[in-house]
Coordinates of C-alpha atoms in Angstrom, one line a residue:
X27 CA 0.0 0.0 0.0
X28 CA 1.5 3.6 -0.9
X29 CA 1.0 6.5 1.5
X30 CA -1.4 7.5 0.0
X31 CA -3.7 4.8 0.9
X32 CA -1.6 4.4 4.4
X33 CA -2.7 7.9 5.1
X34 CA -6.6 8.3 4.3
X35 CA -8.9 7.6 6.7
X36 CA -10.2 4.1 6.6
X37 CA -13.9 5.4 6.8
X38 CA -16.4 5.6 5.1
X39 CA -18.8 8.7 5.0
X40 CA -22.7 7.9 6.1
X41 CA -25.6 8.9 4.4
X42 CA -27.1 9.1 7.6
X43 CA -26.0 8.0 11.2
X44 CA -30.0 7.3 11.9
X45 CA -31.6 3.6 12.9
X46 CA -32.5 2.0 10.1
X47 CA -35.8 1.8 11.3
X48 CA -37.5 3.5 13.8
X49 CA -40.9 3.2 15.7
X50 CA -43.5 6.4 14.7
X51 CA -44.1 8.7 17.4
X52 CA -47.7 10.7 17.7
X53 CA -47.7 14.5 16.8
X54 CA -50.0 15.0 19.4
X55 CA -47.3 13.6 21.9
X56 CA -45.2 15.9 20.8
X57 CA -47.0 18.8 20.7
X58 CA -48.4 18.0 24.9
X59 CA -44.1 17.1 25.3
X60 CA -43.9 21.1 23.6
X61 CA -47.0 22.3 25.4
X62 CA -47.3 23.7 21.7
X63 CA -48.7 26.4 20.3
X64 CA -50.6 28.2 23.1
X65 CA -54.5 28.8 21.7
X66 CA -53.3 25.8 18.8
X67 CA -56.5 25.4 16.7
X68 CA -56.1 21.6 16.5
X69 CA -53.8 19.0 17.9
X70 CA -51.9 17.9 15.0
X71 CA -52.4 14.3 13.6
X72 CA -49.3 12.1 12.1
X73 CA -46.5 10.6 13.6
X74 CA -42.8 11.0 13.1
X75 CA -39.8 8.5 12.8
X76 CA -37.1 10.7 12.5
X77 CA -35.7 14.1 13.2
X78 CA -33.3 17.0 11.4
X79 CA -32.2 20.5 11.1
X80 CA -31.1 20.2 7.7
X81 CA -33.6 20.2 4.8
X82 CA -31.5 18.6 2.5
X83 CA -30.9 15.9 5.4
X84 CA -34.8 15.0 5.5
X85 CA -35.8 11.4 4.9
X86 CA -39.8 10.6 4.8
X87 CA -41.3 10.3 8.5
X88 CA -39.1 13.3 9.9
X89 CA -39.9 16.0 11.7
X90 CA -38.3 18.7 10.2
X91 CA -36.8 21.9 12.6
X92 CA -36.9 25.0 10.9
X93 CA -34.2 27.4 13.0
X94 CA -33.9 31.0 12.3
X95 CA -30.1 31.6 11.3
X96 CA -27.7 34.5 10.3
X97 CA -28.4 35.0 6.7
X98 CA -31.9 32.8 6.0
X99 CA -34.6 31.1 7.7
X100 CA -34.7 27.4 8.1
X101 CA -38.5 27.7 6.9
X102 CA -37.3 29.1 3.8
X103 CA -36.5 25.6 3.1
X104 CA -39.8 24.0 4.1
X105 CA -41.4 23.2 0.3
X106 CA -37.8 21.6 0.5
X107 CA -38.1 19.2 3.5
X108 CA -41.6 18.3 2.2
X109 CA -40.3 17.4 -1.1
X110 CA -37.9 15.0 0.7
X111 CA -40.6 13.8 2.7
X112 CA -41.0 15.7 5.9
X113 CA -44.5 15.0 8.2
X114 CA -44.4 18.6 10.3
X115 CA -42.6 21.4 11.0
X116 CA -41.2 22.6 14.3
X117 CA -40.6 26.3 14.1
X118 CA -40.4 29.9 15.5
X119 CA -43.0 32.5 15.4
X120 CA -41.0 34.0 12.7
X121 CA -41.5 30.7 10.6
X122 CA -44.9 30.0 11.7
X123 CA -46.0 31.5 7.9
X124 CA -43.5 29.8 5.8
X125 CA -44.0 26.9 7.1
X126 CA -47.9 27.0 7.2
X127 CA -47.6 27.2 3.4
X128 CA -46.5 24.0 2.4
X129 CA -49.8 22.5 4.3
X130 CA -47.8 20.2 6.7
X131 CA -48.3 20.3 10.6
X132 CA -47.0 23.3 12.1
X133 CA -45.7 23.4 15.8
X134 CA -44.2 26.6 17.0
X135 CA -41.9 27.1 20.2
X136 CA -40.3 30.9 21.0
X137 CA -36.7 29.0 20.9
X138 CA -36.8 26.0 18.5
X139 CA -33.1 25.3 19.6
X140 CA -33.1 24.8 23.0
X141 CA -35.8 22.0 22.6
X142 CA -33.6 20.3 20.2
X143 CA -32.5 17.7 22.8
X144 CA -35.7 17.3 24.3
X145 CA -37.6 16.4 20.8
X146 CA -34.8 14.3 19.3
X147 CA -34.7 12.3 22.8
X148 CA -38.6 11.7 22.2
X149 CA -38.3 11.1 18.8
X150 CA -35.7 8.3 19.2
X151 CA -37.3 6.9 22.7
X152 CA -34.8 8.6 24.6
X153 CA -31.6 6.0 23.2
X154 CA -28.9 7.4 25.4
X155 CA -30.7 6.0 28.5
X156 CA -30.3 2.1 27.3
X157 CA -26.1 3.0 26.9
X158 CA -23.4 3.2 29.6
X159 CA -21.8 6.3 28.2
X160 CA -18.5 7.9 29.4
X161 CA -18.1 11.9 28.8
X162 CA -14.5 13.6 28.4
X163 CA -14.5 17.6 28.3
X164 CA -11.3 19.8 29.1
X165 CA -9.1 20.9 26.1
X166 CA -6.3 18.7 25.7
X167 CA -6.4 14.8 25.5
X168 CA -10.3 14.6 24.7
X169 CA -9.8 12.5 21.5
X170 CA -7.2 10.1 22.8
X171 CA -8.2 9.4 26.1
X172 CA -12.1 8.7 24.2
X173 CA -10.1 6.2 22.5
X174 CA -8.8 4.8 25.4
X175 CA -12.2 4.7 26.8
X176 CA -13.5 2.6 23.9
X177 CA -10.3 0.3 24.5
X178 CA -11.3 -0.6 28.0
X179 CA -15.0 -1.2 27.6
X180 CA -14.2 -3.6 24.8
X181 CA -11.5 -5.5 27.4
X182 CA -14.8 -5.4 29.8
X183 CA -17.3 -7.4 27.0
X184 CA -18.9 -4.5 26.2
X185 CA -19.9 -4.0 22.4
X186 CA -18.5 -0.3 21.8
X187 CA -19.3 3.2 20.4
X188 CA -17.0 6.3 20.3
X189 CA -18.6 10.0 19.3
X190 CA -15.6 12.1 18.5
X191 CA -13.8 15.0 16.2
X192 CA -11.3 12.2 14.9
X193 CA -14.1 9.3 14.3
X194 CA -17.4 7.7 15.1
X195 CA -17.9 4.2 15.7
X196 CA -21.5 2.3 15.9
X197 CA -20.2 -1.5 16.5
X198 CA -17.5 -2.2 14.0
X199 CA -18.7 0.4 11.5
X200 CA -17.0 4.0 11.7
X201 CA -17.8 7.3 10.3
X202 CA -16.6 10.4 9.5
X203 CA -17.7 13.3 11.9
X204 CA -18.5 16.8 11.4
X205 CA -18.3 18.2 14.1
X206 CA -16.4 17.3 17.7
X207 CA -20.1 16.8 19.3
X208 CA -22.9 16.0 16.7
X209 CA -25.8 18.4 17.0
X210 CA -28.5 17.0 19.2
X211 CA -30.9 15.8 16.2
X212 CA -27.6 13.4 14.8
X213 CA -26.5 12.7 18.5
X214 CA -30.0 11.3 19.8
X215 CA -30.3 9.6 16.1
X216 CA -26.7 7.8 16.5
X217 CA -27.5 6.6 19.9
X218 CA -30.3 5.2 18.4
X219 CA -28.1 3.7 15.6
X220 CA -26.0 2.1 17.9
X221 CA -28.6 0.8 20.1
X222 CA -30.3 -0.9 17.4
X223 CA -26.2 -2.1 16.4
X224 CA -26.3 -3.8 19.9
X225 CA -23.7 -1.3 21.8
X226 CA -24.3 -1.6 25.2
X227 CA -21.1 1.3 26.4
X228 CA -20.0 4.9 24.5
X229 CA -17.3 6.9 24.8
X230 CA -17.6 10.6 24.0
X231 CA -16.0 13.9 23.7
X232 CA -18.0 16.6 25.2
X233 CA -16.7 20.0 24.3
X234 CA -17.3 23.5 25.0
X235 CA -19.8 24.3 22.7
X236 CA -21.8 21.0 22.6
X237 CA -22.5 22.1 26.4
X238 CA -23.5 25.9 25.4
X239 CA -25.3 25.1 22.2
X240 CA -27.5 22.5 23.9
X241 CA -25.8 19.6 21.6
X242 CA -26.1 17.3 24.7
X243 CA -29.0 18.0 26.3
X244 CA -30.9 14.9 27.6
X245 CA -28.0 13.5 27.7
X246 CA -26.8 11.9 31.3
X247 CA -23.3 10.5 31.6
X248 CA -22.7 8.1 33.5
X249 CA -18.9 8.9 34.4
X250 CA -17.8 12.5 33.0
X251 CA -14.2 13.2 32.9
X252 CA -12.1 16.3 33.4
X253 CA -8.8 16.2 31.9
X254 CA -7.3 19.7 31.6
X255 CA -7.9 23.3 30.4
X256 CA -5.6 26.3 29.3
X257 CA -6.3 29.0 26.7
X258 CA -8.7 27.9 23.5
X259 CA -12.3 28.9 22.0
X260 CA -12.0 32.7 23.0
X261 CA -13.4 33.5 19.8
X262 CA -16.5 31.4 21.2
X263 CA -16.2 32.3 24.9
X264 CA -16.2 35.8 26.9
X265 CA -13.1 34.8 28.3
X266 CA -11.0 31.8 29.9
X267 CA -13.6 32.0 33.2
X268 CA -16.8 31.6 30.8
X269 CA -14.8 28.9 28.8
X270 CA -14.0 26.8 32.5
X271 CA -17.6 27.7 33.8
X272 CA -19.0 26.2 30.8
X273 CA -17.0 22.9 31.5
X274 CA -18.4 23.1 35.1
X275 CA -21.8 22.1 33.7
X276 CA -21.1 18.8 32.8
X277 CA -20.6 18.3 36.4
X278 CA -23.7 18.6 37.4
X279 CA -26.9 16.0 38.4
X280 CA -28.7 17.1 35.1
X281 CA -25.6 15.8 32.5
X282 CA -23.7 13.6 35.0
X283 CA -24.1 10.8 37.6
X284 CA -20.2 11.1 38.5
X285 CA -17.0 13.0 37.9
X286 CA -13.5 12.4 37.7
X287 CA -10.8 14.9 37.3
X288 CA -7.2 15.3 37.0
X289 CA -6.0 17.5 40.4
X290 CA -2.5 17.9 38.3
X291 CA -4.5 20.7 36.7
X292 CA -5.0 23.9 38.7
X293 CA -8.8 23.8 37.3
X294 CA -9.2 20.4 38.1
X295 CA -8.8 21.4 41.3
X296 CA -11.2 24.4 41.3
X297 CA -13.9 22.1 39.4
X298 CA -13.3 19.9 42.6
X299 CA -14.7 22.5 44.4
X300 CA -17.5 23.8 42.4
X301 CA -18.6 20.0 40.9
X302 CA -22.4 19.3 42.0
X303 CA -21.9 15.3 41.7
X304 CA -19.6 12.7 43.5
X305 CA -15.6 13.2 42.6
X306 CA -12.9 11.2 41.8
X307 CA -9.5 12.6 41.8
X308 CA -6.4 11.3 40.2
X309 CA -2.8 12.2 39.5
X310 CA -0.2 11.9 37.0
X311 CA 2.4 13.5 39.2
X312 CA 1.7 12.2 42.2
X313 CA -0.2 14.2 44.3
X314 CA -0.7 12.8 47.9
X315 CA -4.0 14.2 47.8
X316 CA -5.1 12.3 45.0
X317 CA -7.5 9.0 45.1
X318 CA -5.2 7.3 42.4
X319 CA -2.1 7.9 41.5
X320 CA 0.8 6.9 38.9
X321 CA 4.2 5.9 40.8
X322 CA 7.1 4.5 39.1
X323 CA 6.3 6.2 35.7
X324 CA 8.8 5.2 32.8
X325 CA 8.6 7.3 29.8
X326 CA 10.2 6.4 26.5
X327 CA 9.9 6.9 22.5
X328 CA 7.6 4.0 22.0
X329 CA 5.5 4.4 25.0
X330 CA 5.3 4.8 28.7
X331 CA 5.2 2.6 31.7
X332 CA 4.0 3.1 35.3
X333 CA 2.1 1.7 38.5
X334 CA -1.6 2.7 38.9
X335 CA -2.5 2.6 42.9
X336 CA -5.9 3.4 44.2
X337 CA -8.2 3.3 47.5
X338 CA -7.3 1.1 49.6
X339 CA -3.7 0.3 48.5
X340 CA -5.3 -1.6 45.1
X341 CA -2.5 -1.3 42.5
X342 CA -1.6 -2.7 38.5
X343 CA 0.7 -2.5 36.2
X344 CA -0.1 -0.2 32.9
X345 CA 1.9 -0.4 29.8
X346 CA 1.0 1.8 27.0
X347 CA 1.9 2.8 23.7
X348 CA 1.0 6.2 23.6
X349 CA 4.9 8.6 24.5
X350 CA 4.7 11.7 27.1
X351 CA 3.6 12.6 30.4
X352 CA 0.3 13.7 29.4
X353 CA -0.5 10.4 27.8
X354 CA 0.0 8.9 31.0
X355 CA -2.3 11.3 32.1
X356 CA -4.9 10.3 29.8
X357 CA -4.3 6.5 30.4
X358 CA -4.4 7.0 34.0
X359 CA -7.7 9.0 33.8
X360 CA -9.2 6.5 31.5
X361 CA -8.5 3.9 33.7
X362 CA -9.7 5.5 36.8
X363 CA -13.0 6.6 34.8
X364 CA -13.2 2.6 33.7
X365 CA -13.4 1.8 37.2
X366 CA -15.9 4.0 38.3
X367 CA -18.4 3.0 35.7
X368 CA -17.9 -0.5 37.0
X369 CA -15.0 -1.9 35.0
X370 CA -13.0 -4.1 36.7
X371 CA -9.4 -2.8 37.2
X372 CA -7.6 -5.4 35.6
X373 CA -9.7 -5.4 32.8
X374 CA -9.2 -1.8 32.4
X375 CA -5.5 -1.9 32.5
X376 CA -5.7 -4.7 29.8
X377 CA -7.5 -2.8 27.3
X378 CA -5.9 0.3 27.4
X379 CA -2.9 -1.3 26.6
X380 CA -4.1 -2.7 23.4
X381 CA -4.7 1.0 22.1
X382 CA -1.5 1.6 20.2
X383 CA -2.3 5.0 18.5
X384 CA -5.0 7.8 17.7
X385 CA -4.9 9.0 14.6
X386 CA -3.6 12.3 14.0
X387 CA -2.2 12.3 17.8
X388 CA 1.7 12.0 18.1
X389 CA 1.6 9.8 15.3
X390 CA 4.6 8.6 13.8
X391 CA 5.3 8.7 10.0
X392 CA 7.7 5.8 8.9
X393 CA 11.1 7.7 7.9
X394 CA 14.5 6.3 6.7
X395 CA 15.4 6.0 10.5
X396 CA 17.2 8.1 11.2
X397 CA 15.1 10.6 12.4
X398 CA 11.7 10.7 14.0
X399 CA 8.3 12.6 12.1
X400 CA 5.6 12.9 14.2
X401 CA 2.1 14.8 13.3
X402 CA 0.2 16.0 16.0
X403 CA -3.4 17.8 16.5
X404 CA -1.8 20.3 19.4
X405 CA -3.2 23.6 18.1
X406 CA -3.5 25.6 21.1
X407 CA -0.6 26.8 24.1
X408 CA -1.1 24.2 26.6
X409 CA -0.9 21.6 24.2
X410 CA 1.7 22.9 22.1
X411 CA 3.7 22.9 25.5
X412 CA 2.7 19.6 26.6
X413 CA 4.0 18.0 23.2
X414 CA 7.5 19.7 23.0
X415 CA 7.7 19.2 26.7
X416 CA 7.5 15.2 26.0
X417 CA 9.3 15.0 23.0
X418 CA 11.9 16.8 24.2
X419 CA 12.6 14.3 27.2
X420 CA 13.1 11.3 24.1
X421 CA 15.3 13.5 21.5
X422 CA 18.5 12.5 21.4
X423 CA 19.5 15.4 18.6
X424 CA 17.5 18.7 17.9
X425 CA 13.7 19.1 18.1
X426 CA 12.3 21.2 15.0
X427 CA 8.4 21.6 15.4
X428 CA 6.6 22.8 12.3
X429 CA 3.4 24.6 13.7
X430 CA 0.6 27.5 13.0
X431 CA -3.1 29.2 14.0
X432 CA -5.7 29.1 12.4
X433 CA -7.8 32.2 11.2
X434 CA -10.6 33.3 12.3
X435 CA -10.0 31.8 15.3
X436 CA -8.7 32.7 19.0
X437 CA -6.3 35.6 18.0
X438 CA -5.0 35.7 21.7
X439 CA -3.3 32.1 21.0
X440 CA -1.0 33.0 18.6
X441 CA 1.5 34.7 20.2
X442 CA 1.1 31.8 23.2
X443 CA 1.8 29.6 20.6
X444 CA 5.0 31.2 19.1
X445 CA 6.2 31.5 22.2
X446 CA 6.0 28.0 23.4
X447 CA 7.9 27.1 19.7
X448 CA 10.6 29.5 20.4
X449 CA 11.2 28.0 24.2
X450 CA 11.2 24.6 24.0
X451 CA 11.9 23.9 20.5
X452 CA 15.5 24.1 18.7
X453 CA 14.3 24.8 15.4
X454 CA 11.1 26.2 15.0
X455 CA 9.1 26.9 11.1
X456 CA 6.4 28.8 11.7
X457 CA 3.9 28.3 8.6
X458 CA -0.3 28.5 7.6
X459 CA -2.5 26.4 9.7
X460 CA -6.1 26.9 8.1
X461 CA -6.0 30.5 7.7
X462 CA -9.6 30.7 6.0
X463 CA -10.1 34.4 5.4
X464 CA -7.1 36.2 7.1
X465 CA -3.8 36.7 6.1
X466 CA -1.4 34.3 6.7
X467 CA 1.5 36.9 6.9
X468 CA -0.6 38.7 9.9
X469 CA -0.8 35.3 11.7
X470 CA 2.3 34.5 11.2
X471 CA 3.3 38.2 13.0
X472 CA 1.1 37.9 15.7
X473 CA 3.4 34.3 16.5
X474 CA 6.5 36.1 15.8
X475 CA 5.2 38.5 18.0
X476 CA 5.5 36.0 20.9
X477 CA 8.4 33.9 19.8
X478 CA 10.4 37.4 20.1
X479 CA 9.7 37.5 24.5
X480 CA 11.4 34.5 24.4
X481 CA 15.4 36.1 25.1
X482 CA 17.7 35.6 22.4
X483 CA 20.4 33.3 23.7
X484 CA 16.9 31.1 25.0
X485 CA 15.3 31.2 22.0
X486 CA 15.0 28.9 19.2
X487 CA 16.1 29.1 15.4
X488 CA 13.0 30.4 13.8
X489 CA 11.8 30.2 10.2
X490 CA 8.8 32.0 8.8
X491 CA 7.7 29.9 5.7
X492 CA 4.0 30.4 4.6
X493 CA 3.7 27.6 2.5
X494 CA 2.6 24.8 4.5
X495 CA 3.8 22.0 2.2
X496 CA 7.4 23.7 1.7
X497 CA 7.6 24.2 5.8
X498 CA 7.3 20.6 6.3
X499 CA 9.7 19.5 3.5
X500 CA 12.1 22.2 4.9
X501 CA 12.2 20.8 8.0
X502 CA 12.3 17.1 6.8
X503 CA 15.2 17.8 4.9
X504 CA 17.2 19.5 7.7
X505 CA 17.1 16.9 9.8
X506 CA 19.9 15.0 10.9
X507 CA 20.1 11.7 12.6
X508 CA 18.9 11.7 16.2
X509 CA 16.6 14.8 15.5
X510 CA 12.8 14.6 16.0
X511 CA 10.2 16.6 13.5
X512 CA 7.1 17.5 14.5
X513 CA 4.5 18.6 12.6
X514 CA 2.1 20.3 15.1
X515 CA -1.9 21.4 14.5
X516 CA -4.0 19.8 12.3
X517 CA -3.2 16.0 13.0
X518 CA -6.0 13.8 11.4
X519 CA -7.4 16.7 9.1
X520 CA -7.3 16.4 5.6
X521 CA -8.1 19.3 4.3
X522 CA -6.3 23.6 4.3
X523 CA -9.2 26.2 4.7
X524 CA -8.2 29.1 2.2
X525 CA -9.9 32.1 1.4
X526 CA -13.4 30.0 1.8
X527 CA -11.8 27.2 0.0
X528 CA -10.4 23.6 1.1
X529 CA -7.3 22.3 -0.1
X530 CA -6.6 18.7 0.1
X531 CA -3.6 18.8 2.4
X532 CA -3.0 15.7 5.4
X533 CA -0.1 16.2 7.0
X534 CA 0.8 13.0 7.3
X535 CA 1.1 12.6 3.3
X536 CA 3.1 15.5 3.4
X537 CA 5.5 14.5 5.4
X538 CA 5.4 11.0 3.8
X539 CA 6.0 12.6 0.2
X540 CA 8.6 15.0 2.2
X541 CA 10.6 11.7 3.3
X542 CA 10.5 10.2 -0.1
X543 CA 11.8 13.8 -2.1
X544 CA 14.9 13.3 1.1
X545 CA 15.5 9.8 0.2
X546 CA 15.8 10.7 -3.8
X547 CA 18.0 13.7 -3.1
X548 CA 20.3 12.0 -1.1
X549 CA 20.4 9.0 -4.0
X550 CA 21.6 11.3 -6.5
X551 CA 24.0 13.3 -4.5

């Protein structure tokens, strides 16, 4: 197989991530569920097997939610979802007209968006109760420790889902996602795909704005997890305290049963104290006060080693394959998480050593030998920091990382991120990273910006090169043997978002291609 095929995700897209059959619901039960419309003229007659947002997503038997956005309304679309097959329309005063037009049963709520949860729950017969589902919020080490998650359930007997930004899995089938969190019509309509698939346990991300947008509402997690927070999603968020607060919430009796959190953290420790559920603490580092702890950790290129001990002196061995402090981190919270939802320890320990990489997260591409490629997703300080941090402790020569910001995006990250490059890297090419519809040259800046606090005789070598492609390749062919290159921000991604365009571009093929053009230079030199 050529790189090519090496490096493409091995799913396949889904035409929808719905049951493949689904029992009709009554209008009229949804319109008493609504208490909809106030002074209604009729109760509305039907039933409904499915739910969407998105008119060109309709399939016959759904409901079809008409939300008011920035430039249309969603009922500007309703001769659309009727077409496609559409029984009724949930709507806003504003859409009450529009969607009265087409003939089909009009319901009408003041905020059609912050019922979301609560209708696709109904619609669906309220799926996510029949799973054992796991939650992961904080900004680094979601993806990878959802993975791990998955990993240990399996090792348990479970039969597995995953709902995540790298992939979803329903059984043994996987899918691309969209977004990190589905909206609430696709999430209530998966769990219901993988309750009909026989998964009995899930695994999920939970992020910031699948909390504030409602994406997870009627959704109860059994065992939510806390893994870390630092700067990100301040384009999104007020500020850093809105951004935490908003974690807080999944710690709560309404979205959680039970918590665990990484004390290593200074907000970890603050959501210990604001946390409306039962806690479990754990520590990477150490920490006396912790309930579990990792002693004896060995860290090393291919992996890491260390002893997990918990209440009441119970202890195991974990071996995994995933390199750095903050992967044991992530192990040792997925373990401790494991536990808590009733897995035994062993068990747990088991499977999260069979995990032996994340797409997209430190993942190695195969290179002559010697050197070390490694493309990872950290795009923001903390795990920017966290990365070079690790790598640094397994580079025998220098440590080039190639790295950018997106635009439109976080602007108070960039120079964060320069200056984490310029510190604890020795070569550092600062290049495009999604730029959409800014200017790469005044992203680039705003890094420099930061890379410059960093003192001189402290400070790494730093090369500005826009082109993305030609960064990587510069920094492929510069190395030397012992030296580790790592290509930092967009991981699994597999496209460049240009001036409202998107450019095939996976890093991982990049740097593939990158080795290859070293290897032929070298043959005819």
């Amino acid at each position: 197989m050529g790189d090519e095929g090496r490096y493409a995700l091995a799913v396949r897209p889904p035409s929808s991530m719905r049951p493949k059959s689904s029992p009709p619901r009554p209008l009229s039960g949804l319109s008493a569920l609504l208490k909809e419309p106030s002074g209604a003229p009729r109760v509305p007659r039907g039933a409904v097997t499915g739910v969407t947002i998105d008119s060109r997503q309709v399939m016959r038997g759904d409901l079809y939610v008409a939300l008011s956005g920035s430039s249309a309304h969603g009922a500007d679309y309703a001769a659309e979802a009727l077409s496609a097959g559409a029984v009724a329309v949930l709507t806003d005063p504003a859409g009450r007209e529009r969607a009265a037009a087409t003939g089909l049963p009009v319901l009408v709520v003041d905020d059609p968006r912050g019922v979301l949860g609560e209708v696709a729950a109904w619609v669906y017969g309220r799926p996510a109760a029949s799973l054992l589902l796991l939650g992961v919020t904080g900004t680094s080490g979601k993806s990878t420790t959802t993975f791990l998650l998955e990993a240990g359930l399996k090792a348990a007997g479970h039969r597995t889902g995953l709902v995540g930004g790298v992939e979803i899995h329903v059984g043994g089938e996987r899918f691309v996602p969209k977004l990190t969190t589905p909206e609430a019509t696709e999430l209530h309509g998966l769990f219901a795909l993988m309750r009909e698939a026989g998964v009995t346990a899930a695994a999920m991300e939970v992020s910031s704005h699948a909390i504030a947008l409602g994406r997870v509402d009627e959704v109860r997690y059994d065992v939510a997890l806390f893994t870390n927070l630092s700067q990100d999603h301040l384009d999104f968020h007020r500020d850093l305290d809105d951004y935490f607060s908003t974690k807080v919430e999944l710690f709560t009796p309404e979205r959680s049963r039970a918590g665990v959190v990484n004390i290593d953290d200074a907000y970890g420790r603050e959501l210990l104290r604001r946390a409306k559920v039962p806690m479990t603490t754990f520590s990477a580092e150490g920490r006396a006060d912790a309930e579990w702890v990792a002693t004896g950790v060995r860290l090393g290129g291919e992996g890491s080693s260390f002893r997990v001990v918990g209440p009441g002196g119970v202890e195991a061995d974990v071996t995994t394959a995933l390199p750095g402090l903050f992967n044991v981190a992530n192990t040792l919270g997925a373990v401790v998480t494991l536990v808590e939802a009733g897995v035994p320890l062993q068990a747990a320990v088991a499977g999260v050593g069979t995990l032996t990489g994340v797409p997209g997260r430190m993942e190695r591409v195969p290179t002559t030998g010697d050197f070390q490629a490694i493309v990872d997703y950290s795009h923001k300080p903390g795990a920017v920091e966290s990365v070079l941090r690790s790598l640094r402790e397994v580079t025998e020569g220098r440590l080039t990382v190639v790295l950018g910001c997106g635009g439109d995006r976080d602007r108070g990250k960039r120079p964060l991120m320069g200056e984490a490059a310029a510190r604890l890297a020795d070569v550092a090419i600062l290049t495009s990273d999604n730029p959409r519809s800014e200017d790469p040259l005044a992203i680039l800046a705003a890094m420099m910006d930061g890379a410059l606090r960093v003192p001189r005789d402290k400070r790494a070598h730093m090369i500005m090169e826009p082109d993305r492609a030609a960064a990587i390749a510069l920094a492929v062919d510069r190395a030397e043997h012992g030296d580790v290159v790592v290509v930092a921000g967009k991981g699994h991604e597999q496209g460049q978002y240009v001036a409202g365009e998107v450019i095939p571009f996976d890093d991982r093929q990049v740097v593939a291609e990158a080795v290859r053009a070293r290897v032929e230079s070298r043959k005819n030199t």
